[in-house]
PDB file of C-alpha atoms and ligand atoms in Angstrom:
ATOM      1  CA  MET Y  24       2.492 -14.977 -34.020  1.00  0.00           C
ATOM      2  CA  GLU Y  25       5.767 -16.319 -32.079  1.00  0.00           C
ATOM      3  CA  VAL Y  26       6.329 -16.269 -28.469  1.00  0.00           C
ATOM      4  CA  PHE Y  27       9.621 -15.371 -27.235  1.00  0.00           C
ATOM      5  CA  LYS Y  28      10.473 -15.953 -23.345  1.00  0.00           C
ATOM      6  CA  ASP Y  29      14.306 -15.040 -24.067  1.00  0.00           C
ATOM      7  CA  ILE Y  30      15.860 -12.110 -25.045  1.00  0.00           C
ATOM      8  CA  ILE Y  31      18.492 -13.651 -27.554  1.00  0.00           C
ATOM      9  CA  GLY Y  32      15.872 -15.636 -29.919  1.00  0.00           C
ATOM     10  CA  LEU Y  33      13.940 -12.544 -29.892  1.00  0.00           C
ATOM     11  CA  ARG Y  34      17.224 -10.335 -31.210  1.00  0.00           C
ATOM     12  CA  GLN Y  35      17.740 -12.674 -33.677  1.00  0.00           C
ATOM     13  CA  GLN Y  36      13.996 -12.605 -35.033  1.00  0.00           C
ATOM     14  CA  LEU Y  37      13.943  -9.104 -35.043  1.00  0.00           C
ATOM     15  CA  HIS Y  38      17.497  -8.801 -37.026  1.00  0.00           C
ATOM     16  CA  THR Y  39      16.179 -11.234 -40.356  1.00  0.00           C
ATOM     17  CA  HIS Y  40      13.301  -7.894 -40.423  1.00  0.00           C
ATOM     18  CA  ARG Y  41      15.733  -5.252 -39.940  1.00  0.00           C
ATOM     19  CA  MET Y  42      17.839  -6.742 -42.758  1.00  0.00           C
ATOM     20  CA  LYS Y  43      14.780  -6.807 -44.610  1.00  0.00           C
ATOM     21  CA  GLU Y  44      14.303  -2.776 -43.656  1.00  0.00           C
ATOM     22  CA  GLN Y  45      10.926  -3.603 -42.290  1.00  0.00           C
ATOM     23  CA  THR Y  46       9.668  -1.550 -39.530  1.00  0.00           C
ATOM     24  CA  ILE Y  47       9.114  -2.480 -35.907  1.00  0.00           C
ATOM     25  CA  GLY Y  48       6.846  -1.239 -33.397  1.00  0.00           C
ATOM     26  CA  LEU Y  49       6.545  -1.995 -29.916  1.00  0.00           C
ATOM     27  CA  VAL Y  50       3.694  -2.066 -27.601  1.00  0.00           C
ATOM     28  CA  PRO Y  51       4.716  -2.669 -23.969  1.00  0.00           C
ATOM     29  CA  THR Y  52       2.526  -3.925 -21.686  1.00  0.00           C
ATOM     30  CA  MET Y  53       1.891  -5.919 -18.122  1.00  0.00           C
ATOM     31  CA  GLY Y  54      -0.955  -7.703 -19.587  1.00  0.00           C
ATOM     32  CA  TYR Y  55      -4.404  -8.603 -18.915  1.00  0.00           C
ATOM     33  CA  LEU Y  56      -4.807  -7.254 -21.913  1.00  0.00           C
ATOM     34  CA  HIS Y  57      -8.628  -5.018 -22.453  1.00  0.00           C
ATOM     35  CA  GLN Y  58      -9.523  -2.531 -25.219  1.00  0.00           C
ATOM     36  CA  GLY Y  59      -6.874   0.238 -24.385  1.00  0.00           C
ATOM     37  CA  HIS Y  60      -4.111  -2.006 -24.855  1.00  0.00           C
ATOM     38  CA  ILE Y  61      -5.939  -3.407 -28.311  1.00  0.00           C
ATOM     39  CA  GLU Y  62      -6.098   0.222 -29.499  1.00  0.00           C
ATOM     40  CA  LEU Y  63      -2.161   0.634 -29.102  1.00  0.00           C
ATOM     41  CA  ILE Y  64      -1.426  -2.888 -30.852  1.00  0.00           C
ATOM     42  CA  THR Y  65      -3.878  -1.341 -33.584  1.00  0.00           C
ATOM     43  CA  ARG Y  66      -1.944   1.790 -34.355  1.00  0.00           C
ATOM     44  CA  SER Y  67       1.383   0.223 -33.952  1.00  0.00           C
ATOM     45  CA  LYS Y  68      -0.184  -2.740 -36.713  1.00  0.00           C
ATOM     46  CA  GLN Y  69      -1.110   0.509 -38.808  1.00  0.00           C
ATOM     47  CA  GLN Y  70       1.978   2.157 -38.688  1.00  0.00           C
ATOM     48  CA  THR Y  71       5.004  -0.246 -38.902  1.00  0.00           C
ATOM     49  CA  GLU Y  72       5.299  -3.895 -40.349  1.00  0.00           C
ATOM     50  CA  ILE Y  73       6.291  -5.892 -37.405  1.00  0.00           C
ATOM     51  CA  THR Y  74       4.355  -5.327 -34.300  1.00  0.00           C
ATOM     52  CA  VAL Y  75       6.210  -6.772 -31.159  1.00  0.00           C
ATOM     53  CA  CYS Y  76       3.753  -6.685 -28.008  1.00  0.00           C
ATOM     54  CA  SER Y  77       5.544  -7.409 -24.448  1.00  0.00           C
ATOM     55  CA  ILE Y  78       3.985  -8.663 -21.577  1.00  0.00           C
ATOM     56  CA  PHE Y  79       5.966  -8.232 -18.333  1.00  0.00           C
ATOM     57  CA  VAL Y  80       4.714  -7.180 -14.658  1.00  0.00           C
ATOM     58  CA  ASN Y  81       7.738  -5.224 -13.893  1.00  0.00           C
ATOM     59  CA  PRO Y  82       8.284  -6.042 -10.090  1.00  0.00           C
ATOM     60  CA  ILE Y  83      10.585  -3.086  -9.467  1.00  0.00           C
ATOM     61  CA  GLN Y  84       7.935  -0.557 -10.076  1.00  0.00           C
ATOM     62  CA  PHE Y  85       5.756  -1.793  -7.498  1.00  0.00           C
ATOM     63  CA  ASN Y  86       6.124  -0.192  -4.221  1.00  0.00           C
ATOM     64  CA  SER Y  87       4.060  -2.346  -2.769  1.00  0.00           C
ATOM     65  CA  LYS Y  88       4.171  -6.160  -2.661  1.00  0.00           C
ATOM     66  CA  GLU Y  89       0.307  -6.659  -2.020  1.00  0.00           C
ATOM     67  CA  ASP Y  90      -0.179  -4.838  -4.903  1.00  0.00           C
ATOM     68  CA  LEU Y  91       2.280  -6.555  -7.125  1.00  0.00           C
ATOM     69  CA  ASP Y  92       1.147  -9.871  -5.785  1.00  0.00           C
ATOM     70  CA  ASN Y  93      -2.671  -8.907  -6.459  1.00  0.00           C
ATOM     71  CA  TYR Y  94      -1.847  -7.652 -10.089  1.00  0.00           C
ATOM     72  CA  PRO Y  95      -4.290  -9.601 -12.237  1.00  0.00           C
ATOM     73  CA  LYS Y  96      -2.801 -12.264 -14.819  1.00  0.00           C
ATOM     74  CA  SER Y  97      -4.064 -14.276 -17.691  1.00  0.00           C
ATOM     75  CA  GLU Y  98      -1.148 -15.701 -20.039  1.00  0.00           C
ATOM     76  CA  GLU Y  99      -3.435 -17.891 -21.819  1.00  0.00           C
ATOM     77  CA  LYS Y 100      -6.065 -15.482 -22.816  1.00  0.00           C
ATOM     78  CA  ASP Y 101      -3.748 -12.724 -23.474  1.00  0.00           C
ATOM     79  CA  LEU Y 102      -2.072 -14.988 -25.934  1.00  0.00           C
ATOM     80  CA  LEU Y 103      -5.128 -16.057 -27.807  1.00  0.00           C
ATOM     81  CA  LEU Y 104      -5.985 -12.267 -27.957  1.00  0.00           C
ATOM     82  CA  LEU Y 105      -2.927 -11.164 -29.627  1.00  0.00           C
ATOM     83  CA  GLU Y 106      -2.976 -14.091 -31.802  1.00  0.00           C
ATOM     84  CA  GLN Y 107      -6.225 -12.884 -33.052  1.00  0.00           C
ATOM     85  CA  LEU Y 108      -5.045  -9.808 -33.437  1.00  0.00           C
ATOM     86  CA  ASN Y 109      -2.229 -11.109 -35.629  1.00  0.00           C
ATOM     87  CA  VAL Y 110       0.623  -9.584 -33.604  1.00  0.00           C
ATOM     88  CA  SER Y 111       3.710 -10.521 -35.039  1.00  0.00           C
ATOM     89  CA  TYR Y 112       5.705 -11.536 -32.051  1.00  0.00           C
ATOM     90  CA  VAL Y 113       5.024 -11.318 -28.196  1.00  0.00           C
ATOM     91  CA  PHE Y 114       7.938 -10.722 -25.911  1.00  0.00           C
ATOM     92  CA  TYR Y 115       7.114 -12.497 -22.413  1.00  0.00           C
ATOM     93  CA  PRO Y 116       9.898 -12.578 -20.573  1.00  0.00           C
ATOM     94  CA  SER Y 117      10.249 -14.075 -16.604  1.00  0.00           C
ATOM     95  CA  VAL Y 118      11.820 -11.780 -13.923  1.00  0.00           C
ATOM     96  CA  GLU Y 119      14.935 -13.618 -14.004  1.00  0.00           C
ATOM     97  CA  VAL Y 120      15.046 -13.312 -17.888  1.00  0.00           C
ATOM     98  CA  MET Y 121      14.866  -9.557 -17.416  1.00  0.00           C
ATOM     99  CA  TYR Y 122      16.819  -9.370 -14.241  1.00  0.00           C
ATOM    100  CA  PRO Y 123      19.301 -11.969 -13.850  1.00  0.00           C
ATOM    101  CA  SER Y 124      20.974 -10.264 -11.145  1.00  0.00           C
ATOM    102  CA  LYS Y 125      20.252  -7.166  -9.077  1.00  0.00           C
ATOM    103  CA  ALA Y 126      20.715  -4.290 -11.633  1.00  0.00           C
ATOM    104  CA  GLU Y 127      23.509  -1.520 -10.191  1.00  0.00           C
ATOM    105  CA  THR Y 128      21.917   1.045 -13.107  1.00  0.00           C
ATOM    106  CA  SER Y 129      18.832   2.614 -12.521  1.00  0.00           C
ATOM    107  CA  ILE Y 130      17.194   5.830 -14.120  1.00  0.00           C
ATOM    108  CA  ARG Y 131      16.549   8.765 -12.025  1.00  0.00           C
ATOM    109  CA  PHE Y 132      14.376  11.537 -13.007  1.00  0.00           C
ATOM    110  CA  LYS Y 133      14.298  14.817 -11.721  1.00  0.00           C
ATOM    111  CA  ASN Y 134      11.794  17.060 -10.628  1.00  0.00           C
ATOM    112  CA  MET Y 135       9.118  15.728 -13.111  1.00  0.00           C
ATOM    113  CA  ALA Y 136       8.923  12.303 -11.315  1.00  0.00           C
ATOM    114  CA  ASP Y 137       8.351  13.752  -7.750  1.00  0.00           C
ATOM    115  CA  ILE Y 138       5.112  14.639  -7.771  1.00  0.00           C
ATOM    116  CA  LEU Y 139       1.645  12.831  -8.555  1.00  0.00           C
ATOM    117  CA  GLU Y 140       2.556   9.540  -9.140  1.00  0.00           C
ATOM    118  CA  GLY Y 141       6.276   9.585  -7.781  1.00  0.00           C
ATOM    119  CA  GLU Y 142       4.867  11.093  -4.856  1.00  0.00           C
ATOM    120  CA  TRP Y 143       2.290   8.777  -4.010  1.00  0.00           C
ATOM    121  CA  ARG Y 144       4.335   5.807  -5.585  1.00  0.00           C
ATOM    122  CA  PRO Y 145       7.900   6.121  -4.332  1.00  0.00           C
ATOM    123  CA  GLY Y 146      10.357   4.523  -6.473  1.00  0.00           C
ATOM    124  CA  HIS Y 147       7.508   3.611  -8.730  1.00  0.00           C
ATOM    125  CA  PHE Y 148       9.466   5.703 -12.141  1.00  0.00           C
ATOM    126  CA  VAL Y 149      12.749   4.333 -11.307  1.00  0.00           C
ATOM    127  CA  GLY Y 150      11.654   0.787 -12.054  1.00  0.00           C
ATOM    128  CA  VAL Y 151       9.495   2.356 -14.934  1.00  0.00           C
ATOM    129  CA  GLY Y 152      13.000   4.059 -16.288  1.00  0.00           C
ATOM    130  CA  LEU Y 153      14.844   0.921 -16.079  1.00  0.00           C
ATOM    131  CA  VAL Y 154      12.322  -1.699 -17.565  1.00  0.00           C
ATOM    132  CA  VAL Y 155      11.472   0.674 -20.365  1.00  0.00           C
ATOM    133  CA  ALA Y 156      15.016   1.487 -21.214  1.00  0.00           C
ATOM    134  CA  LYS Y 157      15.623  -2.326 -21.437  1.00  0.00           C
ATOM    135  CA  LEU Y 158      12.750  -2.924 -23.452  1.00  0.00           C
ATOM    136  CA  LEU Y 159      13.604  -0.369 -26.139  1.00  0.00           C
ATOM    137  CA  ASN Y 160      17.315  -2.025 -26.102  1.00  0.00           C
ATOM    138  CA  ILE Y 161      15.743  -5.268 -26.477  1.00  0.00           C
ATOM    139  CA  VAL Y 162      13.806  -4.901 -29.001  1.00  0.00           C
ATOM    140  CA  GLN Y 163      15.234  -1.363 -31.122  1.00  0.00           C
ATOM    141  CA  PRO Y 164      11.917  -0.427 -32.019  1.00  0.00           C
ATOM    142  CA  ASP Y 165      11.368   2.033 -34.966  1.00  0.00           C
ATOM    143  CA  LYS Y 166       8.653   3.566 -32.906  1.00  0.00           C
ATOM    144  CA  THR Y 167       6.732   2.798 -29.146  1.00  0.00           C
ATOM    145  CA  TYR Y 168       3.133   2.894 -28.207  1.00  0.00           C
ATOM    146  CA  PHE Y 169       2.339   4.380 -24.830  1.00  0.00           C
ATOM    147  CA  GLY Y 170      -1.389   5.187 -23.846  1.00  0.00           C
ATOM    148  CA  GLN Y 171      -2.012   8.905 -22.370  1.00  0.00           C
ATOM    149  CA  LYS Y 172      -3.946   7.002 -19.535  1.00  0.00           C
ATOM    150  CA  ASP Y 173      -0.750   6.942 -17.730  1.00  0.00           C
ATOM    151  CA  LEU Y 174       0.289  10.648 -18.980  1.00  0.00           C
ATOM    152  CA  GLN Y 175       2.916  11.147 -16.629  1.00  0.00           C
ATOM    153  CA  GLN Y 176       4.784   7.918 -17.440  1.00  0.00           C
ATOM    154  CA  LEU Y 177       4.259   9.226 -21.249  1.00  0.00           C
ATOM    155  CA  ILE Y 178       5.870  12.303 -20.577  1.00  0.00           C
ATOM    156  CA  LEU Y 179       8.930  11.078 -18.509  1.00  0.00           C
ATOM    157  CA  VAL Y 180       9.443   8.250 -21.234  1.00  0.00           C
ATOM    158  CA  LYS Y 181       9.418  10.828 -24.167  1.00  0.00           C
ATOM    159  CA  LYS Y 182      11.646  12.647 -21.907  1.00  0.00           C
ATOM    160  CA  MET Y 183      14.075   9.738 -20.948  1.00  0.00           C
ATOM    161  CA  VAL Y 184      14.341   8.957 -24.911  1.00  0.00           C
ATOM    162  CA  ALA Y 185      15.364  12.384 -26.056  1.00  0.00           C
ATOM    163  CA  ASP Y 186      17.850  13.189 -23.035  1.00  0.00           C
ATOM    164  CA  LEU Y 187      19.571   9.317 -24.282  1.00  0.00           C
ATOM    165  CA  ASN Y 188      19.160   9.857 -27.575  1.00  0.00           C
ATOM    166  CA  ILE Y 189      17.329   6.590 -27.838  1.00  0.00           C
ATOM    167  CA  ASN Y 190      16.265   5.809 -31.573  1.00  0.00           C
ATOM    168  CA  SER Y 191      12.622   5.160 -31.133  1.00  0.00           C
ATOM    169  CA  GLU Y 192       9.645   7.760 -31.771  1.00  0.00           C
ATOM    170  CA  ILE Y 193       7.153   7.881 -28.548  1.00  0.00           C
ATOM    171  CA  VAL Y 194       3.432   7.611 -29.822  1.00  0.00           C
ATOM    172  CA  SER Y 195       1.105   8.557 -27.568  1.00  0.00           C
ATOM    173  CA  VAL Y 196      -2.326   7.006 -27.798  1.00  0.00           C
ATOM    174  CA  PRO Y 197      -5.601   8.447 -26.274  1.00  0.00           C
ATOM    175  CA  ILE Y 198      -7.032   6.768 -23.352  1.00  0.00           C
ATOM    176  CA  VAL Y 199      -9.792   4.064 -23.937  1.00  0.00           C
ATOM    177  CA  ARG Y 200     -12.856   4.373 -21.856  1.00  0.00           C
ATOM    178  CA  GLU Y 201     -16.116   2.350 -20.894  1.00  0.00           C
ATOM    179  CA  ALA Y 202     -19.228   3.694 -21.645  1.00  0.00           C
ATOM    180  CA  SER Y 203     -19.742   5.381 -18.409  1.00  0.00           C
ATOM    181  CA  GLY Y 204     -16.398   7.116 -18.437  1.00  0.00           C
ATOM    182  CA  LEU Y 205     -14.381   4.801 -16.717  1.00  0.00           C
ATOM    183  CA  ALA Y 206     -11.056   4.383 -18.383  1.00  0.00           C
ATOM    184  CA  LEU Y 207     -10.266   1.057 -19.274  1.00  0.00           C
ATOM    185  CA  SER Y 208      -7.549  -0.886 -16.734  1.00  0.00           C
ATOM    186  CA  SER Y 209      -6.318  -4.116 -15.891  1.00  0.00           C
ATOM    187  CA  ARG Y 210      -7.191  -3.206 -12.317  1.00  0.00           C
ATOM    188  CA  ASN Y 211     -10.884  -2.730 -12.993  1.00  0.00           C
ATOM    189  CA  ALA Y 212     -11.014  -6.267 -13.105  1.00  0.00           C
ATOM    190  CA  ARG Y 213     -10.929  -6.312  -9.249  1.00  0.00           C
ATOM    191  CA  LEU Y 214     -13.870  -3.671  -8.966  1.00  0.00           C
ATOM    192  CA  THR Y 215     -17.320  -5.283  -7.872  1.00  0.00           C
ATOM    193  CA  ASP Y 216     -20.038  -3.618 -10.024  1.00  0.00           C
ATOM    194  CA  ASN Y 217     -21.084  -1.035  -7.426  1.00  0.00           C
ATOM    195  CA  GLN Y 218     -17.513  -0.233  -7.013  1.00  0.00           C
ATOM    196  CA  LYS Y 219     -17.508   0.324 -10.756  1.00  0.00           C
ATOM    197  CA  GLU Y 220     -19.861   2.429 -10.702  1.00  0.00           C
ATOM    198  CA  ALA Y 221     -18.122   4.931  -7.823  1.00  0.00           C
ATOM    199  CA  ALA Y 222     -15.223   4.599  -9.984  1.00  0.00           C
ATOM    200  CA  SER Y 223     -17.158   6.414 -12.838  1.00  0.00           C
ATOM    201  CA  SER Y 224     -17.209   9.625 -10.802  1.00  0.00           C
ATOM    202  CA  ILE Y 225     -13.464   9.886 -11.439  1.00  0.00           C
ATOM    203  CA  PHE Y 226     -14.192  10.859 -15.142  1.00  0.00           C
ATOM    204  CA  LYS Y 227     -17.427  13.118 -14.203  1.00  0.00           C
ATOM    205  CA  CYS Y 228     -14.970  14.868 -11.660  1.00  0.00           C
ATOM    206  CA  LEU Y 229     -12.552  15.389 -14.706  1.00  0.00           C
ATOM    207  CA  THR Y 230     -15.451  16.636 -17.181  1.00  0.00           C
ATOM    208  CA  ALA Y 231     -16.616  18.867 -14.430  1.00  0.00           C
ATOM    209  CA  ALA Y 232     -12.908  20.227 -13.877  1.00  0.00           C
ATOM    210  CA  LYS Y 233     -12.485  20.737 -17.380  1.00  0.00           C
ATOM    211  CA  GLU Y 234     -15.764  22.643 -17.887  1.00  0.00           C
ATOM    212  CA  GLU Y 235     -15.044  24.892 -15.260  1.00  0.00           C
ATOM    213  CA  ILE Y 236     -11.142  25.438 -16.113  1.00  0.00           C
ATOM    214  CA  LEU Y 237     -12.669  26.263 -19.620  1.00  0.00           C
ATOM    215  CA  LYS Y 238     -15.399  28.458 -18.353  1.00  0.00           C
ATOM    216  CA  SER Y 239     -13.638  30.809 -15.876  1.00  0.00           C
ATOM    217  CA  GLY Y 240      -9.887  29.771 -16.297  1.00  0.00           C
ATOM    218  CA  GLY Y 241     -10.123  28.977 -12.286  1.00  0.00           C
ATOM    219  CA  VAL Y 242      -7.444  26.015 -11.522  1.00  0.00           C
ATOM    220  CA  LEU Y 243      -8.585  26.341  -7.875  1.00  0.00           C
ATOM    221  CA  ALA Y 244     -12.124  26.205  -8.475  1.00  0.00           C
ATOM    222  CA  ALA Y 245     -11.834  23.611 -10.585  1.00  0.00           C
ATOM    223  CA  LYS Y 246      -9.859  21.192  -8.200  1.00  0.00           C
ATOM    224  CA  GLN Y 247     -12.179  21.842  -5.697  1.00  0.00           C
ATOM    225  CA  ILE Y 248     -15.220  20.810  -8.399  1.00  0.00           C
ATOM    226  CA  ALA Y 249     -13.451  17.436  -8.554  1.00  0.00           C
ATOM    227  CA  LEU Y 250     -12.912  16.909  -5.223  1.00  0.00           C
ATOM    228  CA  LYS Y 251     -16.385  17.757  -4.133  1.00  0.00           C
ATOM    229  CA  ILE Y 252     -17.341  14.989  -6.859  1.00  0.00           C
ATOM    230  CA  LEU Y 253     -15.177  12.477  -5.410  1.00  0.00           C
ATOM    231  CA  ASN Y 254     -15.534  13.098  -1.836  1.00  0.00           C
ATOM    232  CA  ASN Y 255     -19.690  12.783  -2.555  1.00  0.00           C
ATOM    233  CA  GLU Y 256     -18.997   8.909  -3.592  1.00  0.00           C
ATOM    234  CA  LYS Y 257     -18.048   7.313  -0.215  1.00  0.00           C
ATOM    235  CA  GLU Y 258     -16.338   4.481  -1.396  1.00  0.00           C
ATOM    236  CA  VAL Y 259     -13.659   6.782  -3.263  1.00  0.00           C
ATOM    237  CA  LEU Y 260     -10.740   7.421  -1.241  1.00  0.00           C
ATOM    238  CA  THR Y 261      -8.725  10.427  -3.370  1.00  0.00           C
ATOM    239  CA  GLU Y 262      -5.313  10.741  -3.753  1.00  0.00           C
ATOM    240  CA  TYR Y 263      -4.596  13.471  -5.772  1.00  0.00           C
ATOM    241  CA  VAL Y 264      -6.317  15.923  -8.058  1.00  0.00           C
ATOM    242  CA  GLU Y 265      -3.692  18.363  -9.871  1.00  0.00           C
ATOM    243  CA  ILE Y 266      -3.703  20.329 -12.600  1.00  0.00           C
ATOM    244  CA  VAL Y 267      -0.180  20.051 -14.924  1.00  0.00           C
ATOM    245  CA  SER Y 268       1.493  21.381 -17.727  1.00  0.00           C
ATOM    246  CA  MET Y 269       1.784  18.949 -20.266  1.00  0.00           C
ATOM    247  CA  ASP Y 270       5.060  20.316 -21.631  1.00  0.00           C
ATOM    248  CA  ASN Y 271       7.320  19.990 -18.522  1.00  0.00           C
ATOM    249  CA  PHE Y 272       4.598  17.936 -16.249  1.00  0.00           C
ATOM    250  CA  GLU Y 273       4.911  21.158 -13.537  1.00  0.00           C
ATOM    251  CA  ILE Y 274       1.692  21.667 -11.542  1.00  0.00           C
ATOM    252  CA  VAL Y 275      -0.090  24.990 -12.680  1.00  0.00           C
ATOM    253  CA  ASP Y 276      -2.095  27.504 -10.716  1.00  0.00           C
ATOM    254  CA  LYS Y 277      -3.333  29.278 -13.185  1.00  0.00           C
ATOM    255  CA  TYR Y 278      -4.442  28.197 -16.730  1.00  0.00           C
ATOM    256  CA  THR Y 279      -2.174  30.140 -19.073  1.00  0.00           C
ATOM    257  CA  VAL Y 280      -1.542  27.252 -21.973  1.00  0.00           C
ATOM    258  CA  ASP Y 281      -3.696  24.881 -23.780  1.00  0.00           C
ATOM    259  CA  ASN Y 282      -1.465  22.151 -23.058  1.00  0.00           C
ATOM    260  CA  THR Y 283      -2.711  21.189 -19.659  1.00  0.00           C
ATOM    261  CA  ALA Y 284      -3.870  18.422 -17.982  1.00  0.00           C
ATOM    262  CA  ILE Y 285      -6.168  17.545 -15.062  1.00  0.00           C
ATOM    263  CA  CYS Y 286      -4.634  14.292 -13.419  1.00  0.00           C
ATOM    264  CA  VAL Y 287      -6.878  12.185 -10.577  1.00  0.00           C
ATOM    265  CA  ALA Y 288      -5.659   9.143  -8.841  1.00  0.00           C
ATOM    266  CA  ALA Y 289      -8.035   7.349  -6.381  1.00  0.00           C
ATOM    267  CA  SER Y 290      -8.748   4.360  -4.481  1.00  0.00           C
ATOM    268  CA  ILE Y 291     -11.882   1.950  -4.166  1.00  0.00           C
ATOM    269  CA  GLY Y 292     -11.508  -0.742  -2.053  1.00  0.00           C
ATOM    270  CA  ASN Y 293      -7.898  -2.070  -2.377  1.00  0.00           C
ATOM    271  CA  VAL Y 294      -8.249  -0.879  -5.901  1.00  0.00           C
ATOM    272  CA  ARG Y 295      -6.037   1.982  -6.910  1.00  0.00           C
ATOM    273  CA  LEU Y 296      -7.161   4.070 -10.333  1.00  0.00           C
ATOM    274  CA  ILE Y 297      -5.559   6.738 -12.101  1.00  0.00           C
ATOM    275  CA  ASP Y 298      -6.995   9.000 -15.211  1.00  0.00           C
ATOM    276  CA  ASN Y 299      -6.554  12.096 -16.762  1.00  0.00           C
ATOM    277  CA  VAL Y 300      -8.182  14.476 -19.370  1.00  0.00           C
ATOM    278  CA  VAL Y 301      -6.444  16.964 -21.321  1.00  0.00           C
ATOM    279  CA  VAL Y 302      -8.076  20.628 -21.011  1.00  0.00           C
TER     280      VAL Y 302
HETATM  281  P1  AMP P 412      -0.375  -1.469 -18.764  1.00  0.00           P
HETATM  282  O1  AMP P 412      -0.399  -3.008 -19.113  1.00  0.00           O
HETATM  283  O2  AMP P 412      -1.437  -0.860 -17.683  1.00  0.00           O
HETATM  284  O3  AMP P 412       0.979  -1.372 -17.995  1.00  0.00           O
HETATM  285  O4  AMP P 412      -0.105  -0.627 -20.046  1.00  0.00           O
HETATM  286  C1  AMP P 412       0.290  -0.765 -20.816  1.00  0.00           C
HETATM  287  C2  AMP P 412      -0.003   0.599 -21.697  1.00  0.00           C
HETATM  288  O5  AMP P 412      -1.304   0.670 -22.188  1.00  0.00           O
HETATM  289  C3  AMP P 412       0.761   1.716 -21.319  1.00  0.00           C
HETATM  290  O6  AMP P 412       0.921   2.364 -22.273  1.00  0.00           O
HETATM  291  C4  AMP P 412      -0.920   2.336 -21.049  1.00  0.00           C
HETATM  292  O7  AMP P 412      -0.862   3.785 -20.767  1.00  0.00           O
HETATM  293  C5  AMP P 412      -1.743   1.676 -21.956  1.00  0.00           C
HETATM  294  N1  AMP P 412      -3.185   1.716 -21.458  1.00  0.00           N
HETATM  295  C6  AMP P 412      -3.788   1.326 -20.353  1.00  0.00           C
HETATM  296  N2  AMP P 412      -4.901   1.575 -20.470  1.00  0.00           N
HETATM  297  C7  AMP P 412      -5.364   2.342 -21.183  1.00  0.00           C
HETATM  298  C8  AMP P 412      -6.456   2.678 -21.891  1.00  0.00           C
HETATM  299  N3  AMP P 412      -7.356   2.625 -21.376  1.00  0.00           N
HETATM  300  N4  AMP P 412      -6.453   3.834 -22.708  1.00  0.00           N
HETATM  301  C9  AMP P 412      -5.193   3.995 -23.307  1.00  0.00           C
HETATM  302  N5  AMP P 412      -3.867   3.198 -23.287  1.00  0.00           N
HETATM  303  C10 AMP P 412      -4.273   2.390 -22.077  1.00  0.00           C
END
């Protein structure tokens, strides 16, 4: 495994693989790696010959300085894990390498980015769009791996890649969960044991809402059931429970299509968590 902190070195190295017609997979992450990231890496290793994992905490996708400052980091542990996983290359750039000057260009999504995460984290997807476009241009991977955990991001990136004719297949990977149902997240590291238990109500509410939709087709009833479960946990502060179509990421008020997902965002203490299930 080789770690690149610069763009030129990585590009030159990847060029040698492209010359040999080897396929390249990219797994973009913000580090503090867990089993969810490992799942993405495993897929990439199964499906491509060369796996690049990038670790970059992208400052411009954080809409609060406190959230950015509190984002957990573990460079040494992450690199050790990636070495054990036999990842070919790690791209570990600094902010200066990724943003040598303030970018003039931004990717602005239309309606899809104005709801849910876009509404609660203004500017978040503008930052995501730019960093993902930059990573795709730097690595030029045949396949790029994203988790369904960040469902809105996954759907937006798929659309961006199609809209801009970027030559990379976006592969989506199902959510990896703890035994309690809590979706793995780097942010979970900042939860106490009690908070973790409270956080497991997020998956419980999603499961109950899904059951309701499958039973009655009632989207409103499903939302109410989910909210009731979340509101029963004193520590959980709900931001949204929404039911969306996965085709266009529009909020639906009727269950008519199979391609539907229930999405939740909630805070516990100062830790913000998101999760979803597909119906
Ligand atoms: P992050 O480091 O949180 O930005 O996540 C990097 C990638 O890993 C994103 O595509 C996430 O959707 C994905 N990911 C994070 N947590 C999980 C999880 N529990 N299961 C599957 N994928 C995940």
